[in-house]
JSON list of C-alpha atoms in Angstrom, two decimals:
[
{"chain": "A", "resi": 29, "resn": "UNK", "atom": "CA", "xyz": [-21.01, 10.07, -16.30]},
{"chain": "A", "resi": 30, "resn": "UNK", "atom": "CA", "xyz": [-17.51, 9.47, -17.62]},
{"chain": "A", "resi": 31, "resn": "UNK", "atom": "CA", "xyz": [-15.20, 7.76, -14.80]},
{"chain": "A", "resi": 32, "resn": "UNK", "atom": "CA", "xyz": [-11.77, 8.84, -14.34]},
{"chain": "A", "resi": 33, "resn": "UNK", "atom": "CA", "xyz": [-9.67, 5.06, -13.56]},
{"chain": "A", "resi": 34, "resn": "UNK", "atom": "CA", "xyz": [-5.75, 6.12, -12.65]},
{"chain": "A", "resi": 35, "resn": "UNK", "atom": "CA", "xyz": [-3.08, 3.49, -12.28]},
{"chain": "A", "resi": 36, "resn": "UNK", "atom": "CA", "xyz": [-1.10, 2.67, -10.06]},
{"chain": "A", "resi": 37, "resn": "UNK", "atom": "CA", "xyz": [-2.68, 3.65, -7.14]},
{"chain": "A", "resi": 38, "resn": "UNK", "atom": "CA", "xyz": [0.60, 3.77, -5.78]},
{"chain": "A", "resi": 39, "resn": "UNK", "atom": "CA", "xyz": [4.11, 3.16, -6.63]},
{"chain": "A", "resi": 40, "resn": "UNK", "atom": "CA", "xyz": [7.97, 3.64, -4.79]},
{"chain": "A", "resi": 41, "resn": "UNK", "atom": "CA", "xyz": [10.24, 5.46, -6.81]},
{"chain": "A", "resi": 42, "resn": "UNK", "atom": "CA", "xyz": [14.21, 6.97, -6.18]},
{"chain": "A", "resi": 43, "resn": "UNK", "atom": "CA", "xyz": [15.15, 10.60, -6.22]},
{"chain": "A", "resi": 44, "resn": "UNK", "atom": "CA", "xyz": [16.21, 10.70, -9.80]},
{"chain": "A", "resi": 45, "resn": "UNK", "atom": "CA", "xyz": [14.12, 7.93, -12.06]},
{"chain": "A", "resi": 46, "resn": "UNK", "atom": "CA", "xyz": [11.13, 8.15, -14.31]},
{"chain": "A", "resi": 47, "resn": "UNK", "atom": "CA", "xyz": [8.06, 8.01, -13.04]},
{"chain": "A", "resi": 48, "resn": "UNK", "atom": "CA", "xyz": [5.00, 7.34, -15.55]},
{"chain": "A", "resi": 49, "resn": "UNK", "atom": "CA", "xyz": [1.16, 7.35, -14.13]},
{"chain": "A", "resi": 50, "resn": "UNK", "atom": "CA", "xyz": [-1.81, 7.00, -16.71]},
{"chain": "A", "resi": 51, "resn": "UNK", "atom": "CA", "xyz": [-5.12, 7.50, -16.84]},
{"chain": "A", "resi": 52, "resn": "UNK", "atom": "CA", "xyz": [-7.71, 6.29, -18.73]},
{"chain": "A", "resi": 53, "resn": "UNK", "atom": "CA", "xyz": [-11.37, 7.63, -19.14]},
{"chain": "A", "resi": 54, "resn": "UNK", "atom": "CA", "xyz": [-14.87, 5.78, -19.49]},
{"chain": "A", "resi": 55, "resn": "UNK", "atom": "CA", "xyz": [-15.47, 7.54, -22.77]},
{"chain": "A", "resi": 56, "resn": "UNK", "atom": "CA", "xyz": [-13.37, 9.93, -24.89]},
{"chain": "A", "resi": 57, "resn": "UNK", "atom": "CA", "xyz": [-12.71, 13.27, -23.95]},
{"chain": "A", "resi": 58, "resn": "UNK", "atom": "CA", "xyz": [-10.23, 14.63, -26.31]},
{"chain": "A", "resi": 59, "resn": "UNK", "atom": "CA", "xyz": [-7.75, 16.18, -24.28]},
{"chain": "A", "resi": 60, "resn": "UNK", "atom": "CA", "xyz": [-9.88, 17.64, -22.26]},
{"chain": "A", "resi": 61, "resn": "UNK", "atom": "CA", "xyz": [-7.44, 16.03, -19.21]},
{"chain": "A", "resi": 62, "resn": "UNK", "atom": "CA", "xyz": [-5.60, 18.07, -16.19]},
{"chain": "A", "resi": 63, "resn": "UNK", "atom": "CA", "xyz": [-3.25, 16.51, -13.59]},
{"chain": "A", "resi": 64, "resn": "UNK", "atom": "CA", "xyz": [-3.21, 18.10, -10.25]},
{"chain": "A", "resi": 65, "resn": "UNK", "atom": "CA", "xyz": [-0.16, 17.30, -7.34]},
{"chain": "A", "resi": 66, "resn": "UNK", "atom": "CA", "xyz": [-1.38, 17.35, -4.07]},
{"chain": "A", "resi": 67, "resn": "UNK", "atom": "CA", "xyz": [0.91, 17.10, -0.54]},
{"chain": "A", "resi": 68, "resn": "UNK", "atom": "CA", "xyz": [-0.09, 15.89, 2.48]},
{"chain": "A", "resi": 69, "resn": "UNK", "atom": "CA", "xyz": [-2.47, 18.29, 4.44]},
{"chain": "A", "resi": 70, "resn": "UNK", "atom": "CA", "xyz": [-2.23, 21.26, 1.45]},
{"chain": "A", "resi": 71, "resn": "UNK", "atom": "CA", "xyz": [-4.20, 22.10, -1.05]},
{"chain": "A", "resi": 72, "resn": "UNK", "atom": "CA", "xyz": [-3.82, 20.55, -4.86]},
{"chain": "A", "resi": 73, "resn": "UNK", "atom": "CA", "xyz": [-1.80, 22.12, -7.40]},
{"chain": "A", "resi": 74, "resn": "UNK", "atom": "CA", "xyz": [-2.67, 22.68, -11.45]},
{"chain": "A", "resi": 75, "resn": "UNK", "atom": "CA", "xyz": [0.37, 20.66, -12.96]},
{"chain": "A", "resi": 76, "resn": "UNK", "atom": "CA", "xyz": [-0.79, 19.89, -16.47]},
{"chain": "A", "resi": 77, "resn": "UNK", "atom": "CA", "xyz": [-4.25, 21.65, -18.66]},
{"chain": "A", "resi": 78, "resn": "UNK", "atom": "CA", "xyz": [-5.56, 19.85, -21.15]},
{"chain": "A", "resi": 79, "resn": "UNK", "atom": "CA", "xyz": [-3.95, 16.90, -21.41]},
{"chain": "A", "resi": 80, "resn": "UNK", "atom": "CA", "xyz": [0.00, 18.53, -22.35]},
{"chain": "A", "resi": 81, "resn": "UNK", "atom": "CA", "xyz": [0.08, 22.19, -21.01]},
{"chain": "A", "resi": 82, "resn": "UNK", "atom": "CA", "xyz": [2.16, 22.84, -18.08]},
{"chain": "A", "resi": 83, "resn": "UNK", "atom": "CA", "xyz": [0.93, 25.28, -16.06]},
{"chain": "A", "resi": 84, "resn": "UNK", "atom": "CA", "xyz": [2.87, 28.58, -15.20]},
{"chain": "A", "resi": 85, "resn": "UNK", "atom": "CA", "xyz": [5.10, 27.83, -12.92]},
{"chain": "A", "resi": 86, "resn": "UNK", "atom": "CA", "xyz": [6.01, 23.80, -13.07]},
{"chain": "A", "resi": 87, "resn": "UNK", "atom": "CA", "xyz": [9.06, 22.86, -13.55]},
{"chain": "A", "resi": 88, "resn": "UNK", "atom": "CA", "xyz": [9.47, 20.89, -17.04]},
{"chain": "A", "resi": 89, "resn": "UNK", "atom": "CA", "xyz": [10.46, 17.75, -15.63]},
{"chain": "A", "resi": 90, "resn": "UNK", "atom": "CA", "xyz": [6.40, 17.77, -15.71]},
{"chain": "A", "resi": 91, "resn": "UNK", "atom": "CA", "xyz": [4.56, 16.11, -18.44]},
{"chain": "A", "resi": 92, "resn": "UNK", "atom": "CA", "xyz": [1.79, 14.96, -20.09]},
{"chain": "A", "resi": 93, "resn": "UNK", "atom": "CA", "xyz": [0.21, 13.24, -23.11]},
{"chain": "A", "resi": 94, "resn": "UNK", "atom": "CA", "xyz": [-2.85, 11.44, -24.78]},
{"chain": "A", "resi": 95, "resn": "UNK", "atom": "CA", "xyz": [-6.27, 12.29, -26.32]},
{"chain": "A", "resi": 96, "resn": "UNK", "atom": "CA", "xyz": [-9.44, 10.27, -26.50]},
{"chain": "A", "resi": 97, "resn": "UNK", "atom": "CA", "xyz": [-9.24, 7.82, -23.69]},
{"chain": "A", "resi": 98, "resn": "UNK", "atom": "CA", "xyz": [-5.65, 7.15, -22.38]},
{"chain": "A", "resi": 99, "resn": "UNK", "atom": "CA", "xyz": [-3.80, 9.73, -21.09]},
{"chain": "A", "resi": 100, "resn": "UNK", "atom": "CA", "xyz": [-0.23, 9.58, -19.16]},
{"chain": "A", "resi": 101, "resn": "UNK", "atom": "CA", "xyz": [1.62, 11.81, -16.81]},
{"chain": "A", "resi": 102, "resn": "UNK", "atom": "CA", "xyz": [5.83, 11.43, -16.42]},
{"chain": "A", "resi": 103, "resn": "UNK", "atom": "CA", "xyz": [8.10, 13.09, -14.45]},
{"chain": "A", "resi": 104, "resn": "UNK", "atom": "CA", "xyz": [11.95, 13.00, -15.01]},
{"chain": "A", "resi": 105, "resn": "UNK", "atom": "CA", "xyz": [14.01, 12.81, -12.78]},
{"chain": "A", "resi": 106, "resn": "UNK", "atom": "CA", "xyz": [12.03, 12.24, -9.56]},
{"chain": "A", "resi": 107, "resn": "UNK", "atom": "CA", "xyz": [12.69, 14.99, -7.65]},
{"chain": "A", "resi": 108, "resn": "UNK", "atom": "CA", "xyz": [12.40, 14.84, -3.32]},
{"chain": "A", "resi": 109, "resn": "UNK", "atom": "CA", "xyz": [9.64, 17.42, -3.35]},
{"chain": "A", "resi": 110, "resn": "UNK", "atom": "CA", "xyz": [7.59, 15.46, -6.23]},
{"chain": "A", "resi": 111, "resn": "UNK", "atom": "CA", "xyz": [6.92, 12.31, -4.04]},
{"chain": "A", "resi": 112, "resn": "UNK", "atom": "CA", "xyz": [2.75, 13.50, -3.32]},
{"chain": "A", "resi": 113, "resn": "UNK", "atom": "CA", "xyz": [-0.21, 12.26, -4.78]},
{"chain": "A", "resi": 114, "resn": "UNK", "atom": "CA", "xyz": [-1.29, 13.24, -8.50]},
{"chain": "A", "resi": 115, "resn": "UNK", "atom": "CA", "xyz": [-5.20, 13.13, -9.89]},
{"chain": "A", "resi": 116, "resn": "UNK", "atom": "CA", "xyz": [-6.04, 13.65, -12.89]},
{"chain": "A", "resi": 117, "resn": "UNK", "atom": "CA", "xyz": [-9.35, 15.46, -13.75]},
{"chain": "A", "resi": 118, "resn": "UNK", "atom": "CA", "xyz": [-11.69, 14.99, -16.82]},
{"chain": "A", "resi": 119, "resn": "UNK", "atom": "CA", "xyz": [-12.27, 18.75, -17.47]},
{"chain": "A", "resi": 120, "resn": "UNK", "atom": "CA", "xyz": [-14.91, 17.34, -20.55]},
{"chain": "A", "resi": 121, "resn": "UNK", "atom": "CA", "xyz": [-17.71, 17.82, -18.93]},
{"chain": "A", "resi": 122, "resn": "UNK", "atom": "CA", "xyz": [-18.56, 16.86, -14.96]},
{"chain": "A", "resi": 123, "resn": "UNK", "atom": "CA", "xyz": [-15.17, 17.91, -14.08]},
{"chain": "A", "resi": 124, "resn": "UNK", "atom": "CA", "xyz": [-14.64, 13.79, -11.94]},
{"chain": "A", "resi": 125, "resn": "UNK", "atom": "CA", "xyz": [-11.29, 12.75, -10.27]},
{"chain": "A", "resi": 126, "resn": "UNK", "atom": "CA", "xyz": [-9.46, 9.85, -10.62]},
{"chain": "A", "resi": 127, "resn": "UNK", "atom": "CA", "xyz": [-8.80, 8.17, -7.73]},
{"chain": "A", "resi": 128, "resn": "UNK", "atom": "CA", "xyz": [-5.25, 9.10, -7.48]},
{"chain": "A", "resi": 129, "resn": "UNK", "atom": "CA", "xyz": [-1.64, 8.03, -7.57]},
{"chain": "A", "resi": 130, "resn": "UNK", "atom": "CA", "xyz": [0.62, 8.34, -4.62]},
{"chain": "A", "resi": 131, "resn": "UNK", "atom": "CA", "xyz": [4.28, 8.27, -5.38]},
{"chain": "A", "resi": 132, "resn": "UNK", "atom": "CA", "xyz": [6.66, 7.05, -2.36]},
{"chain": "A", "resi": 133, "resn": "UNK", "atom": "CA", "xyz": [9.88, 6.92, -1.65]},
{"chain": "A", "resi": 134, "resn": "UNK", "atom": "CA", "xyz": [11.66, 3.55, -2.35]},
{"chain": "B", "resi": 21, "resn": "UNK", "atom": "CA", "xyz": [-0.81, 37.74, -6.05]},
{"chain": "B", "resi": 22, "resn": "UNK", "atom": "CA", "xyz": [-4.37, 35.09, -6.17]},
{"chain": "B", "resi": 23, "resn": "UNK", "atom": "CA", "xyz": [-5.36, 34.48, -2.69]},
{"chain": "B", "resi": 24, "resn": "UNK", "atom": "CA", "xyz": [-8.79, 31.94, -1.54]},
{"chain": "B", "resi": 25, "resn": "UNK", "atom": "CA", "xyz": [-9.90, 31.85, 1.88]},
{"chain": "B", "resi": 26, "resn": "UNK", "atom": "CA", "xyz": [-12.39, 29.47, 2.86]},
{"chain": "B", "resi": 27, "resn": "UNK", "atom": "CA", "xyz": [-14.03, 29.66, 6.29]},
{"chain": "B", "resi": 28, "resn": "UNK", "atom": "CA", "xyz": [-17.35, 28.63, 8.22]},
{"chain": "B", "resi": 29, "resn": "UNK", "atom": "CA", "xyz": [-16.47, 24.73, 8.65]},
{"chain": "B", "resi": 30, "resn": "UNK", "atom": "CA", "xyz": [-17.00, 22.96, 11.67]},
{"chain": "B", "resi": 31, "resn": "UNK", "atom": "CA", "xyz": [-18.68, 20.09, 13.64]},
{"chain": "B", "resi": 32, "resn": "UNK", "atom": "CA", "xyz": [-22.33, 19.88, 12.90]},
{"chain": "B", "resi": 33, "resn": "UNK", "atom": "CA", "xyz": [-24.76, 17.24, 13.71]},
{"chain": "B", "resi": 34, "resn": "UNK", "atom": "CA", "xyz": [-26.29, 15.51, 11.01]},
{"chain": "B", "resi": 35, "resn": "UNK", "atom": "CA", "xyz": [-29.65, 16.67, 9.51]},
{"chain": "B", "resi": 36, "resn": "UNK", "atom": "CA", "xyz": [-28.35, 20.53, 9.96]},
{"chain": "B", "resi": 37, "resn": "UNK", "atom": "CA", "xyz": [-27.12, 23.04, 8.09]},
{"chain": "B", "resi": 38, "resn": "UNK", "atom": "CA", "xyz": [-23.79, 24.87, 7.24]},
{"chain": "B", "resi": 39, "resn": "UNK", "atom": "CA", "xyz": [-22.63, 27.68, 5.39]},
{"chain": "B", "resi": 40, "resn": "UNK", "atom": "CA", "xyz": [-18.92, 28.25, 3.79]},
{"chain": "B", "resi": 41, "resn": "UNK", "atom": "CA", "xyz": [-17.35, 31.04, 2.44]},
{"chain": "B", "resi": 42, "resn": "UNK", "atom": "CA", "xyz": [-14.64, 32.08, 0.02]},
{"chain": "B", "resi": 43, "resn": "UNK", "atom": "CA", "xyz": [-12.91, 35.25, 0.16]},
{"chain": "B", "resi": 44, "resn": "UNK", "atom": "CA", "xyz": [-11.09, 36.80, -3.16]},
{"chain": "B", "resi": 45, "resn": "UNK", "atom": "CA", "xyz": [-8.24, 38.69, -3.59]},
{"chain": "B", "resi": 46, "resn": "UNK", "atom": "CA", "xyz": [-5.52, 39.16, -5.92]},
{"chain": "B", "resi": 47, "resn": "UNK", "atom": "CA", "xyz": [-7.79, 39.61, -9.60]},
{"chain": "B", "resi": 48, "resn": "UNK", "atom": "CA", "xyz": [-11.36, 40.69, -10.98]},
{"chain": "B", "resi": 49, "resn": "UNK", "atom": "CA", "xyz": [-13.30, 37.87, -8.76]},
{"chain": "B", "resi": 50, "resn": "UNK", "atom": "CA", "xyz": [-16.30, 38.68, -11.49]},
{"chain": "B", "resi": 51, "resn": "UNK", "atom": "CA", "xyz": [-14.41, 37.77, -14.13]},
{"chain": "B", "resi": 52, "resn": "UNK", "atom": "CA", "xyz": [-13.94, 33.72, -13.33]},
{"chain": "B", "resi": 53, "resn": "UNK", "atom": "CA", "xyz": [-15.84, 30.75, -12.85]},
{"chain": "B", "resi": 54, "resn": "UNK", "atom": "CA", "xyz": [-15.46, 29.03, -9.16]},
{"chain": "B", "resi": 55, "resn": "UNK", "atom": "CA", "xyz": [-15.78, 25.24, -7.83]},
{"chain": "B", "resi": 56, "resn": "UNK", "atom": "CA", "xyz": [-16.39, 23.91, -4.58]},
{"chain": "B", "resi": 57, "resn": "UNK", "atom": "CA", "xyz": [-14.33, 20.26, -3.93]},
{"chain": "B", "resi": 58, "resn": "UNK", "atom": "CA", "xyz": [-14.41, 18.30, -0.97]},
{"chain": "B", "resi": 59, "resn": "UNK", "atom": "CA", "xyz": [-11.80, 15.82, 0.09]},
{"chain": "B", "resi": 60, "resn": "UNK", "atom": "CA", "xyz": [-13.28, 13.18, 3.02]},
{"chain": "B", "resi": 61, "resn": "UNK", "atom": "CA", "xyz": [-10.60, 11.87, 5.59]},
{"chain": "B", "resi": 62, "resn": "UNK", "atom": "CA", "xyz": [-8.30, 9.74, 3.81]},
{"chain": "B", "resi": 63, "resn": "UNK", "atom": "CA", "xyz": [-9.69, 9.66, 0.36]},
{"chain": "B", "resi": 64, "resn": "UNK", "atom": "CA", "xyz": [-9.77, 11.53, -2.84]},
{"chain": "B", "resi": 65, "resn": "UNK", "atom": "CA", "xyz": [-10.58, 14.65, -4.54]},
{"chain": "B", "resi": 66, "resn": "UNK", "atom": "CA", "xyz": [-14.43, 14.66, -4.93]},
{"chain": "B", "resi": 67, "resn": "UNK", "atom": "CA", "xyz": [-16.27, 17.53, -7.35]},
{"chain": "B", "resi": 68, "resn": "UNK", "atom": "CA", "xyz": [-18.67, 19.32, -5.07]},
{"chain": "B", "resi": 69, "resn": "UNK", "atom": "CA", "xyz": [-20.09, 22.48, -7.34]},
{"chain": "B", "resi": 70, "resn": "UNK", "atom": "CA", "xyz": [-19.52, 24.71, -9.80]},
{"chain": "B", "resi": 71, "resn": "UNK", "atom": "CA", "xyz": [-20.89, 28.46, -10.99]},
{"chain": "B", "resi": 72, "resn": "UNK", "atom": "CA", "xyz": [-20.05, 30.51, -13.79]},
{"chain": "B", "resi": 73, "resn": "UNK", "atom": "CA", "xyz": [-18.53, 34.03, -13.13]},
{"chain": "B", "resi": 74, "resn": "UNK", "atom": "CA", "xyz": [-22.26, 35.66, -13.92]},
{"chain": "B", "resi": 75, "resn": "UNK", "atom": "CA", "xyz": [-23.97, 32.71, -11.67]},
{"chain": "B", "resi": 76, "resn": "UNK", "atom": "CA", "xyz": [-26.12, 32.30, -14.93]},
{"chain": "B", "resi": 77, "resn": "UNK", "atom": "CA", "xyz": [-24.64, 28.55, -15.09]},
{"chain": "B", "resi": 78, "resn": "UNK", "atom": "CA", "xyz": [-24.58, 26.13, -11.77]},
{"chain": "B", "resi": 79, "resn": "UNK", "atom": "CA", "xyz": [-23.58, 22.62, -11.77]},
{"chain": "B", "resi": 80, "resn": "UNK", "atom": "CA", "xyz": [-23.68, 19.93, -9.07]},
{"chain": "B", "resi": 81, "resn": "UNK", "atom": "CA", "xyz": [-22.17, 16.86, -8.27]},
{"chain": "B", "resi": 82, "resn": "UNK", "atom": "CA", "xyz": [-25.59, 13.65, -7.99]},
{"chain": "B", "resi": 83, "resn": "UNK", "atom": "CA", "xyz": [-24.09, 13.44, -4.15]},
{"chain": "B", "resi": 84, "resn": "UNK", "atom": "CA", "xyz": [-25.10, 16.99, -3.10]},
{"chain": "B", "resi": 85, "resn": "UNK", "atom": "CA", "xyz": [-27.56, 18.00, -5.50]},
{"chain": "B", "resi": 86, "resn": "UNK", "atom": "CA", "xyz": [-30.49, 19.33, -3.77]},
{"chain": "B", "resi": 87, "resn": "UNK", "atom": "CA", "xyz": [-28.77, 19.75, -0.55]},
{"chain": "B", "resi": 88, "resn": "UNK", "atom": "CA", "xyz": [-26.29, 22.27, -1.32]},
{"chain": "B", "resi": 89, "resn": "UNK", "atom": "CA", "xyz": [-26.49, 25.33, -3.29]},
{"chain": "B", "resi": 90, "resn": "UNK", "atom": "CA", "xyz": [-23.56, 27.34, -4.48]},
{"chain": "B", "resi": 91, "resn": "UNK", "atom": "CA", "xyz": [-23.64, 30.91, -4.96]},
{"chain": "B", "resi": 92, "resn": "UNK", "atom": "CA", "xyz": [-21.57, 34.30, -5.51]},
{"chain": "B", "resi": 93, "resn": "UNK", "atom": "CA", "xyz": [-21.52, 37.77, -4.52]},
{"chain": "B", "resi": 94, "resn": "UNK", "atom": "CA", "xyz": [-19.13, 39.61, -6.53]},
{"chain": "B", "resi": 95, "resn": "UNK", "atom": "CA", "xyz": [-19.25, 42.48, -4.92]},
{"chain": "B", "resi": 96, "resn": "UNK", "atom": "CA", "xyz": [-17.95, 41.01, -1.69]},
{"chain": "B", "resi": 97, "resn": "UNK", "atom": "CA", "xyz": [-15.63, 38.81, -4.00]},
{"chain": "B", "resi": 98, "resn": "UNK", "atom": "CA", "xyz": [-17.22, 36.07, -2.34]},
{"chain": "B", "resi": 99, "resn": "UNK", "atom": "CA", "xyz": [-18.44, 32.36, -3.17]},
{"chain": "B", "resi": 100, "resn": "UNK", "atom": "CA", "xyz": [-20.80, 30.47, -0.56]},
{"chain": "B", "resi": 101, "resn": "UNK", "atom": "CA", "xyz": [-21.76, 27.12, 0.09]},
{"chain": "B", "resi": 102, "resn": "UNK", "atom": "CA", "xyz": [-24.85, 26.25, 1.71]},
{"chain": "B", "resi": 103, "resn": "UNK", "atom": "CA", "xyz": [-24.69, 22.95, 2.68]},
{"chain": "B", "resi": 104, "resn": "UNK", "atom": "CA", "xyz": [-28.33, 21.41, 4.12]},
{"chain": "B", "resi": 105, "resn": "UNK", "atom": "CA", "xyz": [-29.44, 18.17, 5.63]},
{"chain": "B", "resi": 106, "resn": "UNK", "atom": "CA", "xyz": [-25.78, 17.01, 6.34]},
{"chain": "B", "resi": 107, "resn": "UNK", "atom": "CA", "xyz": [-25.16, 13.51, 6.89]},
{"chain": "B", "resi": 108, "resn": "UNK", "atom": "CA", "xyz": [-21.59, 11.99, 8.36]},
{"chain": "B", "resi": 109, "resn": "UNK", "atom": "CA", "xyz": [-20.20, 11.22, 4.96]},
{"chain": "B", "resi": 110, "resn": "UNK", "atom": "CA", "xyz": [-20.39, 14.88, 3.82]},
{"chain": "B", "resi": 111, "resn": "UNK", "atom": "CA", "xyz": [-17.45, 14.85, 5.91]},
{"chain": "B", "resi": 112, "resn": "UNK", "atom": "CA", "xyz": [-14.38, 16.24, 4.42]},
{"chain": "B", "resi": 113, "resn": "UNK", "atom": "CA", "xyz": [-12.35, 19.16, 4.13]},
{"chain": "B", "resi": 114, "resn": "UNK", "atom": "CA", "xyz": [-13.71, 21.94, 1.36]},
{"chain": "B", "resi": 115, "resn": "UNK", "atom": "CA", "xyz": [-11.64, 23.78, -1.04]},
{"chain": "B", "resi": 116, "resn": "UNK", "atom": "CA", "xyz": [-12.63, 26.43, -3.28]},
{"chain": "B", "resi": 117, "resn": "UNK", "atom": "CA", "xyz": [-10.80, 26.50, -6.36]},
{"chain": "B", "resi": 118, "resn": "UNK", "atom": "CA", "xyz": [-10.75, 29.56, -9.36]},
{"chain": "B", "resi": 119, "resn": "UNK", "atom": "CA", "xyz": [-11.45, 28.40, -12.69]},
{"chain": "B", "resi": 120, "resn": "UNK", "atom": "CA", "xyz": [-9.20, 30.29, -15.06]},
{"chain": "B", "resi": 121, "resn": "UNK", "atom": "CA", "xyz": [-12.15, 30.90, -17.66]},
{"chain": "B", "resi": 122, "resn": "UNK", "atom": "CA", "xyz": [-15.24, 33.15, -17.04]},
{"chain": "B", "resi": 123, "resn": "UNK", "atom": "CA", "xyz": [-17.94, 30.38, -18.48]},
{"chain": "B", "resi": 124, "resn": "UNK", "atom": "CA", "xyz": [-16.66, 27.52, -17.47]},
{"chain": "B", "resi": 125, "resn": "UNK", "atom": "CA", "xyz": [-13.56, 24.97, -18.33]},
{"chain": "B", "resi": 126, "resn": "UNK", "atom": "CA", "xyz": [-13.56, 22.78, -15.60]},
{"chain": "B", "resi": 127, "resn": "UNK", "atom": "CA", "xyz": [-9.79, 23.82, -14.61]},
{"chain": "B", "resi": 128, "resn": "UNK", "atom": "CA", "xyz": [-8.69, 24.85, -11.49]},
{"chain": "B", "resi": 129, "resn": "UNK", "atom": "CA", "xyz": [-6.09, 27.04, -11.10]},
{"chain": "B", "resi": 130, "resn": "UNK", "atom": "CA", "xyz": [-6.16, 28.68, -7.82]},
{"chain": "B", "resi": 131, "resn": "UNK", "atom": "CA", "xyz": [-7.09, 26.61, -4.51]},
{"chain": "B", "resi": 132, "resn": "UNK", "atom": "CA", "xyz": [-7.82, 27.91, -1.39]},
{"chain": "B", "resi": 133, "resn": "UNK", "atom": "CA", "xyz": [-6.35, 26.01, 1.77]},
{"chain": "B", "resi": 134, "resn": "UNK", "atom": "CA", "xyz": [-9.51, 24.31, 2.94]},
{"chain": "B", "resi": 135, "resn": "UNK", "atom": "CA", "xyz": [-12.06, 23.79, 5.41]},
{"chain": "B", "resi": 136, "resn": "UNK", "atom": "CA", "xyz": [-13.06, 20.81, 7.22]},
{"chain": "B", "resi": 137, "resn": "UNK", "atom": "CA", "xyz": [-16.78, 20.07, 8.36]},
{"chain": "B", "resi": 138, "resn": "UNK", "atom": "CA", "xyz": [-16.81, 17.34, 10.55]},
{"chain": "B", "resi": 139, "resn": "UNK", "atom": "CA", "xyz": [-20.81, 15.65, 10.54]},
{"chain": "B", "resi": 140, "resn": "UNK", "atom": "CA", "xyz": [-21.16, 13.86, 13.47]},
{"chain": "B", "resi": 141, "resn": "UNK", "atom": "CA", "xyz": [-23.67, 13.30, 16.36]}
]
């Protein structure tokens, strides 16, 4: 099984700065990579689809990049309703989480 | 406008059985792929299940497999989840999520707002 490793598993950030949260998988995958936002006591949200597509829908503050192994997803601008928890997802082949990446408030 | 419903969770003593559902609406239910993923108290997103839009391709995480059983009815725009021999850390609340591809791309598009089984004596 590849395994999903995400770093930080947390980090504080202000309204306004660059956040940057990577990813990095047991074995390539290509960019076979999705991020997903999820806030407290809702469901998760498609962000990013293989590895640099933002979904419908996101604003482009949202993005990603990689292939192969490492894989990173920034947001500009930190926005109040961005501070949540982001996975990303190997969508390869067993479709495993990372262990997330909550973003706080500094 | 997509819409997922999950129901059926609950408190259920370990060694029993459950069933969830996932209701449709909003586009052509036959036409995509589904998943089942749970998310225990606390923790992360955890891959439960996945079918293909015909059923003729079934996946499942090591954790569940033989235990649970995923299915579809798409004439009832409906996906199940028959969840056997619970234990307490098959605790977690269940989300059904759309796959935007008929076979299978391991994407999620569409999430439904979750249902929590509770496994406890």
């Amino acid at each position: 099984d590849i395994q999903m490793t995400q770093s930080p598993s947390s980090l504080s950030a202000s309204v306004g700065d660059r956040v940057i949260i990577t990813c990095r998988a047991s074995q390539s995958i290509g960019k076979f990579l999705n991020w997903y936002q999820q806030k407290p006591g809702k469901a998760p949200r498609l962000l990013i689809y293989v590895a640099s597509s933002l979904q419908s829908g996101v604003p482009s503050r949202f993005s990603g990049s990689g292939s192969g192994t490492d894989f990173t997803l920034t947001i500009n601008y930190l926005q109040p309703e961005d501070f949540a928890t982001y996975y990303c997802q190997n969508s390869y082949n067993t479709p495993f989480f990372g262990g997330g990446t909550k973003v706080e408030i500094k | 406008q997509v819409h997922l419903v999950e129901s059926g969770g609950g408190v259920v003593q370990p060694g029993r059985s459950l069933r969830l559902s996932c209701v449709a609406s909003g586009f052509s239910f036959s036409n995509f792929a589904m998943h089942w993923v749970r998310q225990a108290p606390g923790k992360g997103l955890e891959w439960v299940a996945l079918i293909s839009f015909d059923g003729s391709d079934i996946k499942y995480a090591d954790a569940v497999k033989g235990r649970y059983t995923i299915s579809r009815d798409n004439s009832k725009h409906a996906l199940y989840l028959q969840m056997n021999s619970l234990r307490p850390e098959d605790t977690a609340v269940f989300y059904c999520a759309r796959d935007p591809s008929n076979i299978v791309s391991n994407e999620m598009d569409y999430w439904g707002q979750g249902t929590l089984v509770t496994v406890s004596s």
